[in-house]
Protein backbone atom coordinates (compact mmCIF):
# COMPACT_ATOMS: atom_id res chain seq x y z
CA MET A 1 19.70 -22.42 -19.86
CA MET A 2 16.04 -23.23 -19.21
CA ARG A 3 16.71 -23.80 -15.50
CA HIS A 4 18.76 -20.60 -15.21
CA ARG A 5 15.96 -18.56 -16.78
CA PHE A 6 13.44 -20.26 -14.51
CA LEU A 7 15.57 -19.51 -11.42
CA THR A 8 15.86 -15.85 -12.37
CA HIS A 9 12.10 -15.65 -12.87
CA VAL A 10 11.34 -17.20 -9.49
CA LEU A 11 13.87 -15.12 -7.56
CA SER A 12 12.47 -11.96 -9.10
CA ALA A 13 8.96 -12.98 -8.09
CA ILE A 14 10.10 -13.67 -4.53
CA ALA A 15 11.80 -10.30 -4.32
CA VAL A 16 8.59 -8.59 -5.36
CA ALA A 17 6.36 -10.65 -3.11
CA GLY A 18 8.62 -10.61 -0.04
CA VAL A 19 8.15 -13.11 2.70
CA ALA A 20 4.61 -12.07 3.56
CA ALA A 21 1.66 -13.52 1.68
CA THR A 22 -0.17 -11.04 -0.52
CA ALA A 23 -3.48 -12.60 0.44
CA VAL A 24 -3.66 -12.75 4.21
CA MET A 25 -6.00 -15.31 5.67
CA ALA A 26 -8.58 -13.84 8.00
CA GLN A 27 -8.11 -14.99 11.54
CA GLY A 28 -10.26 -17.75 12.99
CA ALA A 29 -10.92 -18.20 16.66
CA LYS A 30 -7.80 -18.00 18.82
CA ALA A 31 -6.18 -21.30 19.81
CA ARG A 32 -8.12 -22.87 22.67
CA GLY A 33 -5.37 -25.15 23.94
CA PRO A 34 -2.73 -27.60 22.82
CA VAL A 35 -3.31 -29.92 19.89
CA ALA A 36 -3.35 -33.44 21.30
CA PHE A 37 -3.49 -36.90 19.73
CA THR A 38 -3.68 -40.25 21.53
CA ASP A 39 -2.56 -43.60 20.14
CA VAL A 40 -5.72 -45.75 20.24
CA THR A 41 -4.59 -48.46 17.82
CA VAL A 42 -5.17 -51.31 20.29
CA GLN A 43 -8.55 -50.00 21.43
CA SER A 44 -9.67 -49.44 17.83
CA GLY A 45 -9.27 -53.09 16.89
CA VAL A 46 -6.97 -52.29 13.96
CA THR A 47 -4.27 -54.99 13.92
CA PHE A 48 -2.98 -54.51 10.38
CA ARG A 49 0.73 -54.98 9.84
CA HIS A 50 2.43 -54.17 6.54
CA THR A 51 4.68 -56.70 4.80
CA SER A 52 7.54 -55.36 2.68
CA GLY A 53 9.04 -58.77 1.91
CA ALA A 54 12.52 -57.56 2.85
CA PHE A 55 14.98 -60.37 3.56
CA GLY A 56 18.36 -58.85 2.77
CA LYS A 57 18.30 -58.61 -1.02
CA LYS A 58 17.57 -54.87 -0.91
CA TYR A 59 14.87 -54.83 -3.60
CA LEU A 60 13.73 -51.28 -4.39
CA PRO A 61 9.97 -51.77 -3.74
CA GLU A 62 10.72 -52.74 -0.13
CA THR A 63 11.44 -49.10 0.70
CA MET A 64 8.09 -47.77 -0.51
CA GLY A 65 5.56 -48.98 2.06
CA SER A 66 1.83 -48.92 1.34
CA GLY A 67 -1.19 -46.69 1.83
CA VAL A 68 -4.49 -46.47 3.64
CA VAL A 69 -7.83 -45.40 2.17
CA VAL A 70 -10.87 -44.04 3.97
CA LEU A 71 -14.25 -45.06 2.50
CA ASP A 72 -17.81 -45.64 3.65
CA VAL A 73 -18.36 -49.13 2.25
CA ASP A 74 -21.95 -49.65 3.42
CA ASN A 75 -23.32 -46.07 3.43
CA ASP A 76 -23.96 -46.11 7.16
CA GLY A 77 -22.33 -42.71 7.65
CA ARG A 78 -19.31 -44.17 9.45
CA GLN A 79 -15.95 -44.14 7.70
CA ASP A 80 -14.27 -47.51 7.15
CA LEU A 81 -10.56 -48.19 6.52
CA PHE A 82 -8.77 -50.18 3.83
CA PHE A 83 -5.07 -50.96 4.21
CA VAL A 84 -3.03 -51.95 1.17
CA ASN A 85 -0.39 -54.63 1.76
CA GLY A 86 2.72 -55.98 0.11
CA THR A 87 3.76 -59.60 0.13
CA VAL A 88 6.77 -61.87 0.33
CA TRP A 89 8.91 -62.38 -2.74
CA PRO A 90 8.56 -65.54 -4.88
CA GLY A 91 10.27 -68.53 -3.34
CA ARG A 92 10.08 -67.21 0.18
CA ALA A 93 8.09 -69.33 2.63
CA ALA A 94 5.97 -67.18 4.89
CA THR A 95 2.45 -66.57 6.11
CA ARG A 96 0.19 -65.19 3.39
CA SER A 97 0.07 -61.39 3.50
CA LEU A 98 -3.28 -59.78 2.82
CA PRO A 99 -4.74 -56.28 2.64
CA ALA A 100 -7.27 -55.40 5.32
CA LEU A 101 -10.74 -53.86 5.25
CA TYR A 102 -11.99 -52.66 8.63
CA ARG A 103 -15.65 -51.84 9.08
CA ASN A 104 -16.34 -48.97 11.47
CA ALA A 105 -18.57 -50.38 14.21
CA GLY A 106 -19.03 -46.99 15.88
CA GLY A 107 -17.37 -45.40 18.86
CA GLY A 108 -13.94 -45.59 17.26
CA ARG A 109 -14.01 -49.40 17.04
CA PHE A 110 -13.30 -51.40 13.88
CA THR A 111 -13.95 -54.98 12.77
CA ASP A 112 -11.87 -56.85 10.17
CA VAL A 113 -14.20 -57.87 7.31
CA THR A 114 -11.56 -58.48 4.64
CA ARG A 115 -12.45 -62.06 3.81
CA ALA A 116 -16.21 -61.56 4.03
CA ALA A 117 -15.89 -58.62 1.64
CA GLY A 118 -13.99 -60.65 -0.95
CA LEU A 119 -10.79 -58.62 -0.66
CA ALA A 120 -8.47 -61.33 0.67
CA THR A 121 -6.25 -61.23 -2.41
CA THR A 122 -2.46 -61.32 -2.57
CA ALA A 123 -0.43 -58.77 -4.51
CA TYR A 124 2.55 -56.51 -3.98
CA GLY A 125 0.17 -53.65 -3.31
CA MET A 126 1.13 -50.00 -3.09
CA GLY A 127 -1.77 -47.55 -2.92
CA ALA A 128 -5.49 -47.16 -3.50
CA ALA A 129 -8.26 -44.70 -4.32
CA ALA A 130 -11.98 -45.01 -3.64
CA ALA A 131 -15.03 -43.47 -5.32
CA ASP A 132 -18.31 -44.48 -6.97
CA TYR A 133 -17.13 -44.95 -10.57
CA ASP A 134 -20.40 -46.49 -11.83
CA ASN A 135 -22.75 -44.06 -10.02
CA ASP A 136 -24.74 -46.86 -8.41
CA GLY A 137 -24.58 -45.32 -4.94
CA PHE A 138 -21.82 -47.51 -3.52
CA ILE A 139 -18.16 -46.60 -3.29
CA ASP A 140 -15.72 -48.71 -5.28
CA LEU A 141 -12.03 -49.41 -4.76
CA PHE A 142 -9.02 -49.21 -7.06
CA VAL A 143 -5.76 -50.74 -5.80
CA THR A 144 -2.34 -50.04 -7.31
CA ALA A 145 0.33 -52.69 -7.25
CA LEU A 146 3.65 -53.74 -8.66
CA GLY A 147 2.87 -55.81 -11.75
CA GLY A 148 -0.85 -55.15 -12.21
CA ASN A 149 -3.56 -52.95 -10.69
CA ARG A 150 -7.02 -54.08 -9.62
CA LEU A 151 -10.50 -52.55 -9.62
CA TYR A 152 -13.05 -53.81 -7.12
CA ARG A 153 -16.70 -52.94 -7.68
CA ASN A 154 -18.86 -52.59 -4.60
CA THR A 155 -21.92 -54.84 -4.98
CA GLY A 156 -23.86 -52.94 -2.32
CA LYS A 157 -24.20 -56.15 -0.33
CA GLY A 158 -21.05 -55.85 1.75
CA THR A 159 -18.86 -57.49 -0.87
CA PHE A 160 -16.60 -56.46 -3.75
CA GLN A 161 -16.21 -58.05 -7.17
CA ASP A 162 -13.00 -57.93 -9.16
CA ALA A 163 -13.92 -55.87 -12.24
CA THR A 164 -10.37 -55.32 -13.49
CA VAL A 165 -10.52 -57.32 -16.70
CA ARG A 166 -13.91 -56.04 -17.81
CA ALA A 167 -13.03 -52.45 -16.96
CA GLY A 168 -9.69 -52.59 -18.73
CA VAL A 169 -7.72 -50.76 -16.03
CA GLY A 170 -5.30 -53.52 -15.03
CA ARG A 171 -2.41 -52.15 -17.06
CA ALA A 172 0.81 -53.40 -15.44
CA GLY A 173 3.48 -51.15 -14.04
CA PHE A 174 5.10 -50.05 -10.80
CA SER A 175 1.97 -48.10 -9.91
CA THR A 176 1.86 -45.89 -6.84
CA SER A 177 -0.73 -43.20 -6.06
CA ALA A 178 -4.03 -42.84 -7.92
CA ALA A 179 -7.04 -40.53 -7.99
CA TRP A 180 -10.57 -40.58 -9.36
CA LEU A 181 -11.67 -37.42 -11.17
CA ASP A 182 -14.19 -36.31 -13.77
CA TYR A 183 -11.75 -34.50 -16.03
CA ASP A 184 -14.23 -34.04 -18.90
CA LYS A 185 -17.27 -33.23 -16.71
CA ASP A 186 -19.52 -35.86 -18.25
CA GLY A 187 -20.74 -37.04 -14.84
CA ARG A 188 -18.56 -40.17 -14.86
CA LEU A 189 -15.38 -40.63 -12.88
CA ASP A 190 -12.15 -41.17 -14.76
CA LEU A 191 -8.92 -42.49 -13.25
CA VAL A 192 -5.35 -41.19 -13.14
CA VAL A 193 -2.56 -43.49 -11.94
CA ALA A 194 1.03 -42.50 -11.19
CA ASN A 195 3.86 -44.92 -11.93
CA TYR A 196 7.35 -45.02 -10.48
CA VAL A 197 10.17 -46.74 -12.38
CA GLN A 198 10.72 -49.72 -14.66
CA TRP A 199 11.69 -52.29 -12.04
CA GLN A 200 11.35 -56.06 -12.29
CA LEU A 201 12.57 -58.71 -9.87
CA GLU A 202 14.54 -60.57 -12.53
CA LYS A 203 16.19 -57.33 -13.68
CA ASP A 204 17.11 -55.96 -10.25
CA ILE A 205 20.29 -53.87 -10.29
CA HIS A 206 23.13 -54.33 -7.81
CA CYS A 207 23.90 -51.04 -6.09
CA THR A 208 26.47 -50.54 -3.36
CA LEU A 209 27.87 -47.75 -1.22
CA ASP A 210 31.05 -49.47 -0.06
CA GLY A 211 31.85 -51.52 -3.16
CA LYS A 212 30.81 -54.80 -1.54
CA THR A 213 27.53 -54.76 0.37
CA LYS A 214 24.33 -54.41 -1.64
CA SER A 215 22.28 -51.32 -0.88
CA TYR A 216 18.96 -49.96 -2.08
CA CYS A 217 19.29 -48.27 -5.46
CA THR A 218 18.14 -44.71 -6.01
CA PRO A 219 15.46 -44.08 -8.65
CA GLU A 220 18.17 -42.62 -10.94
CA SER A 221 19.32 -46.21 -11.49
CA TYR A 222 16.11 -47.01 -13.38
CA LYS A 223 14.17 -45.58 -16.27
CA GLY A 224 10.93 -43.80 -15.50
CA GLU A 225 7.41 -44.87 -16.40
CA THR A 226 4.49 -42.86 -17.73
CA PRO A 227 1.37 -42.23 -15.66
CA PHE A 228 -1.90 -43.70 -16.92
CA LEU A 229 -5.16 -41.90 -17.61
CA PHE A 230 -8.33 -43.96 -18.11
CA ARG A 231 -11.51 -42.35 -19.40
CA ASN A 232 -14.80 -43.78 -18.12
CA ASN A 233 -16.99 -45.01 -21.00
CA GLY A 234 -20.08 -45.20 -18.80
CA ASN A 235 -20.72 -48.91 -19.39
CA GLY A 236 -18.33 -50.36 -16.84
CA THR A 237 -15.33 -50.07 -19.15
CA PHE A 238 -12.53 -47.52 -19.51
CA GLU A 239 -10.44 -46.26 -22.41
CA ASP A 240 -6.71 -45.69 -22.00
CA VAL A 241 -6.35 -42.07 -23.15
CA THR A 242 -2.89 -41.42 -21.71
CA LYS A 243 -1.35 -40.37 -25.02
CA LYS A 244 -4.47 -38.79 -26.47
CA ALA A 245 -4.93 -36.58 -23.40
CA GLY A 246 -1.30 -35.46 -23.27
CA LEU A 247 -0.17 -37.28 -20.12
CA HIS A 248 2.27 -39.70 -21.78
CA ASP A 249 5.62 -39.11 -20.06
CA PRO A 250 8.14 -42.01 -20.00
CA THR A 251 10.50 -39.91 -17.85
CA SER A 252 8.01 -39.69 -14.99
CA LYS A 253 8.85 -41.27 -11.64
CA GLY A 254 5.56 -40.46 -9.96
CA LEU A 255 4.77 -41.07 -6.31
CA GLY A 256 2.04 -38.56 -5.43
CA VAL A 257 -1.12 -37.45 -7.24
CA GLY A 258 -3.02 -34.30 -6.33
CA LEU A 259 -6.21 -32.77 -7.74
CA LEU A 260 -6.84 -29.03 -7.89
CA ASP A 261 -8.33 -26.30 -10.04
CA TYR A 262 -5.33 -24.03 -9.74
CA ASN A 263 -6.45 -21.40 -12.26
CA GLY A 264 -10.12 -21.33 -11.24
CA ASP A 265 -11.50 -22.14 -14.68
CA GLY A 266 -13.81 -24.91 -13.41
CA TRP A 267 -11.78 -27.80 -14.84
CA LEU A 268 -9.84 -30.19 -12.61
CA ASP A 269 -6.08 -30.11 -13.07
CA ILE A 270 -3.63 -32.86 -12.07
CA PHE A 271 -0.38 -32.55 -10.14
CA ILE A 272 2.15 -35.40 -10.08
CA ALA A 273 5.01 -35.35 -7.56
CA ASN A 274 8.03 -36.99 -9.18
CA ASP A 275 11.05 -38.52 -7.49
CA THR A 276 14.29 -36.96 -8.88
CA GLN A 277 12.42 -35.76 -11.96
CA PRO A 278 10.62 -32.44 -12.47
CA ASN A 279 7.12 -32.37 -11.00
CA ARG A 280 4.22 -32.07 -13.44
CA LEU A 281 1.30 -29.67 -13.25
CA TYR A 282 -1.16 -30.74 -15.93
CA ARG A 283 -3.55 -27.93 -16.80
CA ASN A 284 -6.92 -29.17 -18.02
CA THR A 285 -7.74 -27.42 -21.30
CA GLY A 286 -11.43 -28.33 -21.05
CA LYS A 287 -11.13 -30.06 -24.42
CA GLY A 288 -10.16 -33.52 -23.22
CA THR A 289 -6.44 -32.74 -23.07
CA PHE A 290 -3.85 -31.53 -20.58
CA VAL A 291 -0.81 -29.28 -20.91
CA ASP A 292 2.11 -29.43 -18.47
CA GLU A 293 2.59 -25.96 -16.93
CA ALA A 294 4.88 -26.97 -14.06
CA VAL A 295 7.96 -25.06 -15.23
CA THR A 296 6.19 -21.79 -15.96
CA ALA A 297 4.14 -22.14 -12.77
CA GLY A 298 7.32 -22.56 -10.70
CA VAL A 299 6.51 -25.99 -9.22
CA ALA A 300 8.73 -28.26 -11.35
CA PHE A 301 11.99 -27.60 -9.47
CA ASN A 302 13.23 -26.13 -6.21
CA GLU A 303 14.29 -22.50 -5.89
CA ALA A 304 17.72 -23.40 -7.32
CA GLY A 305 16.22 -24.97 -10.43
CA VAL A 306 16.93 -28.57 -9.33
CA ALA A 307 14.42 -31.43 -9.36
CA ARG A 308 13.73 -32.80 -5.89
CA ALA A 309 12.69 -36.24 -4.70
CA GLY A 310 8.95 -35.61 -4.42
CA MET A 311 6.83 -38.10 -2.47
CA GLY A 312 3.32 -37.17 -1.30
CA VAL A 313 1.29 -34.11 -2.28
CA ASP A 314 -1.83 -32.22 -1.31
CA ALA A 315 -3.63 -29.09 -2.50
CA ALA A 316 -5.82 -26.70 -0.50
CA ASP A 317 -6.52 -23.05 0.17
CA PHE A 318 -4.19 -22.77 3.16
CA ASP A 319 -3.76 -18.99 3.08
CA GLY A 320 -7.38 -17.87 2.70
CA SER A 321 -6.79 -16.48 -0.79
CA GLY A 322 -9.56 -18.59 -2.33
CA ARG A 323 -6.93 -20.34 -4.46
CA PRO A 324 -5.43 -23.81 -3.84
CA GLY A 325 -1.76 -23.95 -2.91
CA LEU A 326 0.43 -27.05 -2.98
CA LEU A 327 2.20 -29.09 -0.31
CA ILE A 328 4.86 -31.62 -1.34
CA GLY A 329 6.83 -34.06 0.80
CA ASN A 330 10.47 -34.36 -0.24
CA PHE A 331 13.61 -36.31 0.62
CA SER A 332 15.78 -35.53 3.64
CA ASN A 333 17.97 -32.44 3.21
CA GLU A 334 15.42 -31.05 0.73
CA MET A 335 12.71 -29.70 3.10
CA LEU A 336 8.96 -29.55 2.40
CA SER A 337 7.55 -27.56 -0.49
CA LEU A 338 4.76 -25.14 0.43
CA TYR A 339 3.66 -23.40 -2.75
CA ARG A 340 1.44 -20.35 -2.43
CA ASN A 341 -0.82 -19.79 -5.46
CA GLU A 342 -0.34 -16.20 -6.65
CA GLY A 343 -3.40 -16.38 -8.92
CA ASN A 344 -1.53 -15.37 -12.05
CA GLY A 345 -0.36 -18.84 -13.02
CA LEU A 346 2.66 -18.64 -10.70
CA PHE A 347 3.36 -20.41 -7.39
CA ILE A 348 5.89 -19.22 -4.79
CA ASP A 349 7.52 -21.67 -2.35
CA ASP A 350 7.16 -20.23 1.15
CA ALA A 351 9.12 -23.05 2.83
CA PRO A 352 12.69 -21.72 2.32
CA THR A 353 11.84 -18.48 4.11
CA SER A 354 9.86 -20.03 6.96
CA THR A 355 10.36 -22.15 10.05
CA LEU A 356 8.46 -24.92 8.27
CA GLY A 357 11.30 -25.26 5.79
CA ARG A 358 14.00 -25.31 8.44
CA GLU A 359 12.18 -27.76 10.69
CA SER A 360 11.47 -30.19 7.85
CA LEU A 361 14.98 -30.14 6.37
CA LEU A 362 16.26 -33.39 7.87
CA SER A 363 12.98 -35.30 7.57
CA LEU A 364 12.13 -37.61 4.69
CA THR A 365 8.44 -36.91 4.21
CA PHE A 366 6.19 -39.39 2.44
CA ALA A 367 2.55 -38.63 3.30
CA CYS A 368 1.53 -35.01 3.78
CA PHE A 369 -1.75 -33.14 3.80
CA PHE A 370 -3.66 -30.08 4.94
CA PHE A 371 -6.34 -30.48 7.62
CA ASP A 372 -7.75 -28.47 10.49
CA ALA A 373 -6.36 -30.27 13.52
CA ASP A 374 -7.95 -28.00 16.13
CA ASN A 375 -11.08 -26.86 14.26
CA ASP A 376 -10.12 -23.20 14.54
CA GLY A 377 -10.82 -22.58 10.86
CA LEU A 378 -7.16 -22.47 9.82
CA LEU A 379 -5.66 -25.35 7.84
CA ASP A 380 -2.76 -27.10 9.55
CA ILE A 381 -0.22 -29.51 8.01
CA PHE A 382 0.54 -33.13 8.91
CA THR A 383 3.55 -35.03 7.60
CA ALA A 384 4.43 -38.71 8.03
CA ASN A 385 8.18 -39.23 7.96
CA GLY A 386 10.70 -42.05 7.76
CA HIS A 387 13.87 -42.75 5.81
CA VAL A 388 14.37 -45.45 3.16
CA ALA A 389 17.80 -46.62 4.40
CA ASP A 390 17.91 -48.42 7.73
CA ASP A 391 21.59 -47.52 8.15
CA ILE A 392 21.34 -43.86 7.13
CA SER A 393 22.68 -42.62 10.47
CA ARG A 394 26.07 -44.20 9.72
CA VAL A 395 26.66 -41.76 6.88
CA GLN A 396 24.41 -38.92 8.07
CA PRO A 397 24.49 -38.89 11.89
CA LYS A 398 21.75 -36.26 12.14
CA VAL A 399 19.30 -38.27 10.00
CA THR A 400 17.51 -41.31 11.41
CA TYR A 401 15.65 -44.23 9.84
CA ALA A 402 12.58 -43.98 12.10
CA GLN A 403 11.36 -40.41 12.41
CA PRO A 404 8.59 -38.60 14.33
CA ALA A 405 5.60 -37.11 12.55
CA HIS A 406 5.30 -33.35 12.22
CA LEU A 407 2.17 -31.34 12.89
CA TYR A 408 2.53 -27.77 11.72
CA ARG A 409 -0.10 -25.61 13.36
CA ASN A 410 -1.32 -22.65 11.34
CA THR A 411 -0.73 -19.63 13.55
CA GLY A 412 -2.36 -17.22 11.12
CA LYS A 413 -1.25 -15.47 7.95
CA ALA A 414 -0.26 -18.94 6.64
CA ARG A 415 2.62 -19.23 9.11
CA PHE A 416 3.18 -22.62 10.70
CA SER A 417 4.76 -23.95 13.89
CA ASN A 418 5.58 -27.61 14.54
CA VAL A 419 3.71 -28.68 17.69
CA ALA A 420 4.15 -32.45 17.37
CA ALA A 421 6.58 -32.60 20.29
CA GLY A 422 3.73 -31.76 22.63
CA SER A 423 1.90 -34.98 21.75
CA PRO A 424 3.72 -38.28 22.54
CA ALA A 425 1.64 -40.14 19.96
CA LEU A 426 2.97 -37.85 17.22
CA SER A 427 6.54 -37.56 18.48
CA LYS A 428 7.09 -41.34 18.52
CA ALA A 429 9.62 -42.22 15.81
CA VAL A 430 8.42 -44.75 13.23
CA VAL A 431 9.19 -45.55 9.58
CA ALA A 432 5.97 -43.98 8.34
CA ARG A 433 4.70 -44.04 4.78
CA GLY A 434 0.96 -43.57 4.07
CA ALA A 435 -1.45 -41.45 6.11
CA ALA A 436 -5.00 -40.16 6.04
CA HIS A 437 -7.26 -37.95 8.14
CA VAL A 438 -10.73 -39.15 9.13
CA ASP A 439 -13.31 -38.64 11.84
CA ILE A 440 -13.31 -42.22 13.13
CA ASP A 441 -15.66 -41.60 16.05
CA ASN A 442 -18.03 -38.99 14.58
CA ASP A 443 -17.22 -36.34 17.15
CA GLY A 444 -16.49 -33.61 14.62
CA ASP A 445 -12.69 -33.53 14.67
CA GLN A 446 -10.13 -35.16 12.42
CA ASP A 447 -8.25 -38.24 13.63
CA LEU A 448 -5.20 -39.75 11.93
CA VAL A 449 -4.34 -43.14 10.48
CA VAL A 450 -0.71 -43.87 9.58
CA THR A 451 0.93 -46.85 7.88
CA VAL A 452 4.40 -48.04 8.81
CA ASN A 453 6.77 -49.74 6.40
CA ASN A 454 7.02 -53.41 7.38
CA GLY A 455 5.31 -52.55 10.64
CA PRO A 456 1.94 -52.07 12.37
CA ALA A 457 -0.50 -49.35 11.37
CA ARG A 458 -1.29 -46.59 13.85
CA VAL A 459 -4.63 -45.00 14.74
CA LEU A 460 -4.32 -41.62 16.47
CA ARG A 461 -7.42 -40.10 18.05
CA ASN A 462 -7.75 -36.34 18.11
CA ASP A 463 -8.15 -35.25 21.74
CA SER A 464 -7.61 -31.54 21.18
CA PRO A 465 -9.84 -29.20 23.21
CA ALA A 466 -13.36 -29.14 21.79
CA ALA A 467 -14.19 -26.57 19.13
CA GLN A 468 -17.21 -26.23 16.87
CA ALA A 469 -17.37 -27.79 13.42
CA LEU A 470 -19.73 -28.53 10.55
CA ARG A 471 -19.33 -31.51 8.24
CA LEU A 472 -20.70 -31.87 4.70
CA SER A 473 -21.26 -35.14 2.87
CA LEU A 474 -22.13 -34.45 -0.78
CA VAL A 475 -24.12 -36.62 -3.20
CA GLY A 476 -23.98 -35.84 -6.90
CA VAL A 477 -26.91 -36.37 -9.26
CA THR A 478 -26.05 -34.84 -12.62
CA SER A 479 -22.47 -34.64 -11.39
CA ASN A 480 -20.60 -37.80 -10.43
CA ARG A 481 -22.20 -39.49 -7.44
CA SER A 482 -19.14 -39.00 -5.22
CA ALA A 483 -19.16 -35.25 -5.96
CA ILE A 484 -15.44 -35.26 -6.78
CA GLY A 485 -14.49 -31.75 -7.85
CA ALA A 486 -17.33 -30.01 -6.01
CA GLN A 487 -16.20 -26.67 -4.57
CA VAL A 488 -17.66 -25.65 -1.19
CA ARG A 489 -17.60 -22.18 0.36
CA VAL A 490 -18.67 -21.76 3.97
CA THR A 491 -19.24 -18.29 5.44
CA VAL A 492 -18.87 -17.84 9.17
CA GLY A 493 -18.45 -14.56 10.99
CA GLY A 494 -18.39 -12.78 7.66
CA LEU A 495 -15.36 -14.80 6.50
CA THR A 496 -15.42 -17.39 3.72
CA ARG A 497 -13.50 -20.66 3.77
CA THR A 498 -13.19 -22.96 0.78
CA ALA A 499 -12.61 -26.67 0.23
CA MET A 500 -12.98 -29.20 -2.57
CA VAL A 501 -14.12 -32.82 -2.52
CA LYS A 502 -11.26 -34.89 -3.89
CA THR A 503 -9.65 -38.31 -4.01
CA GLY A 504 -5.94 -39.07 -3.96
CA SER A 505 -3.46 -36.72 -2.24
CA SER A 506 -1.18 -37.73 0.65
CA TYR A 507 1.03 -40.69 -0.40
CA LEU A 508 -0.49 -43.94 -1.68
CA SER A 509 -3.51 -42.97 0.41
CA GLN A 510 -6.82 -41.14 0.50
CA SER A 511 -8.56 -39.28 3.32
CA GLU A 512 -12.32 -39.16 3.84
CA LEU A 513 -14.58 -37.57 1.23
CA PRO A 514 -16.84 -35.63 3.65
CA LEU A 515 -15.55 -32.12 4.30
CA THR A 516 -15.03 -30.79 7.83
CA PHE A 517 -15.11 -27.04 8.44
CA GLY A 518 -13.70 -25.96 11.79
CA LEU A 519 -15.64 -23.02 13.23
CA GLY A 520 -13.73 -22.22 16.41
CA ALA A 521 -16.22 -20.82 18.90
CA ALA A 522 -18.92 -20.09 16.32
CA SER A 523 -22.12 -22.09 16.81
CA LYS A 524 -23.39 -21.72 13.26
CA VAL A 525 -22.48 -20.71 9.72
CA GLU A 526 -24.27 -17.99 7.76
CA GLN A 527 -24.17 -19.67 4.37
CA VAL A 528 -22.95 -22.72 2.52
CA GLU A 529 -22.40 -22.50 -1.24
CA ILE A 530 -21.72 -25.60 -3.33
CA ARG A 531 -20.55 -25.42 -6.92
CA TRP A 532 -21.03 -28.85 -8.40
CA PRO A 533 -18.96 -30.13 -11.35
CA SER A 534 -22.10 -29.98 -13.51
CA GLY A 535 -22.30 -26.21 -13.01
CA GLN A 536 -25.22 -26.44 -10.59
CA VAL A 537 -24.88 -24.02 -7.66
CA ASP A 538 -26.70 -24.75 -4.40
CA ARG A 539 -26.84 -22.24 -1.57
CA LEU A 540 -27.94 -23.12 1.92
CA GLY A 541 -29.00 -20.65 4.58
CA PRO A 542 -27.71 -20.61 8.17
CA GLN A 543 -26.69 -24.02 9.50
CA THR A 544 -26.02 -25.09 13.06
CA ALA A 545 -22.64 -26.52 14.06
CA GLY A 546 -22.26 -29.96 15.62
CA GLN A 547 -23.69 -32.01 12.78
CA THR A 548 -23.07 -33.61 9.41
CA LEU A 549 -25.21 -32.33 6.55
CA VAL A 550 -25.91 -34.71 3.69
CA VAL A 551 -26.43 -32.45 0.69
CA THR A 552 -27.78 -33.80 -2.60
CA GLU A 553 -27.21 -31.89 -5.82
CA ALA A 554 -30.13 -29.55 -6.65
CA LYS A 555 -32.12 -30.91 -3.68
CA GLY A 556 -30.37 -29.24 -0.77
CA VAL A 557 -30.00 -30.85 2.65
CA THR A 558 -31.44 -34.37 2.56
CA ALA A 559 -30.25 -35.50 5.99
CA LYS A 560 -28.84 -34.06 9.21
CA VAL A 561 -26.80 -36.27 11.52
CA PRO A 562 -25.72 -34.85 14.91
CA PHE A 563 -22.16 -35.58 16.00
CA GLY A 564 -21.76 -38.53 18.32
CA ARG A 565 -24.12 -40.80 16.41
């Protein structure tokens, strides 16, 4: 009955709203040419290859892949890359599989510094999240894994120390995506970790499609596992507040974690994309607790009231309403979810009534995020796709194992058109999993990094026609040092665009923390307003495009770095 009432509520809301958005995004500069990406993996020096451990036993974790995290390890203003890796299964003789940390040497080139940094450790890794949890000025790294997570503290000397035991965040599970956030606004970063299912090697279940041959089990074959929430004590240790804060959910089968302030009350909320279970939208009460509002908000199920197989997730103001909407990657034959935030506690899924929904129907989307691919001021959508069954085409001829990426260009009024076919680097079919956007060469546009399940990572350089942009790198003082949760409003041509500094999102991955605002043909912005988590509001006057502004809380612009340096 609950689902029927929910369906009636959503259908009524759609009928009232119609297919057009109530808040129409103001137009940016007109498109200046095709969006183009070039595969520069070889030139970049990134040689990472993911290991799933697959050898015919069809263990569930082999289908999941791993993520990539963007972080500036040494504070040189260039974004570095960390790739999470799996490993071979016990008893299997093979070369040791390691994660990889690549230092950005400038000019789009990277150098492998994994061993020198102290990160050459073996685990069946899944995802990661990076932020400065101890406010010492250096970004730290949390890695999720099957059987035990790890926290690496950045020493500030080019190395990391394993702080897992002291911090108390190594709780074992089948952990997937994670995000750092200051949910209680005490200036210290807390940690939320999604978990998938209760799977162990010695308790693997035999699943089959033909009654004989073993196949990969679906998540319905296993019990779920609660997410974790760790509160930062401020002394290098964390308290497990999962139950106390209201996040305990043993039915959860979480794969994606997104941060957003969906009701605009100044407190960070948490979204968890679940696989075959209802999604969760945890509203932050501001009193140290969360309440799940996913059903009443309309984001728990699809338009028919059925839970989908949610993978990655992202949140951003894609329609210019000033409110964050939601993007969720789902299983093949389920299409993407593109939830528009109505501002009254309700979200409406625009995908079923749009070309985006139809074009994504057959894709199995893992990583997904909003970003401005052509710097025209309108947020576009990237999805990394690939199936979990290598023989899927035998039973579904129109669905393939390796799949091309999709790049949905925002054509205005929050309508999207897939333009990936025009770029060979995007249209190449791979079994993609994690993905992140990052300006690898400091030229002001967003490049892409994609992980491939049991295959080589890909680095895709953005070669779209040049447009103006302004980047902001924020440093908290009273707020957390990484400025997670800071809301930024940039005014250009009389129009205001919004973005939030966040960790997590995508799938098992994290994009860069600096914010990039595409300006189209505009050579400057009229104003930048920053609302820090502490409540401090900083306003900057006119700023010239073509540079990165380092802005420190309550101090204003503390550095200006022109693009190309």
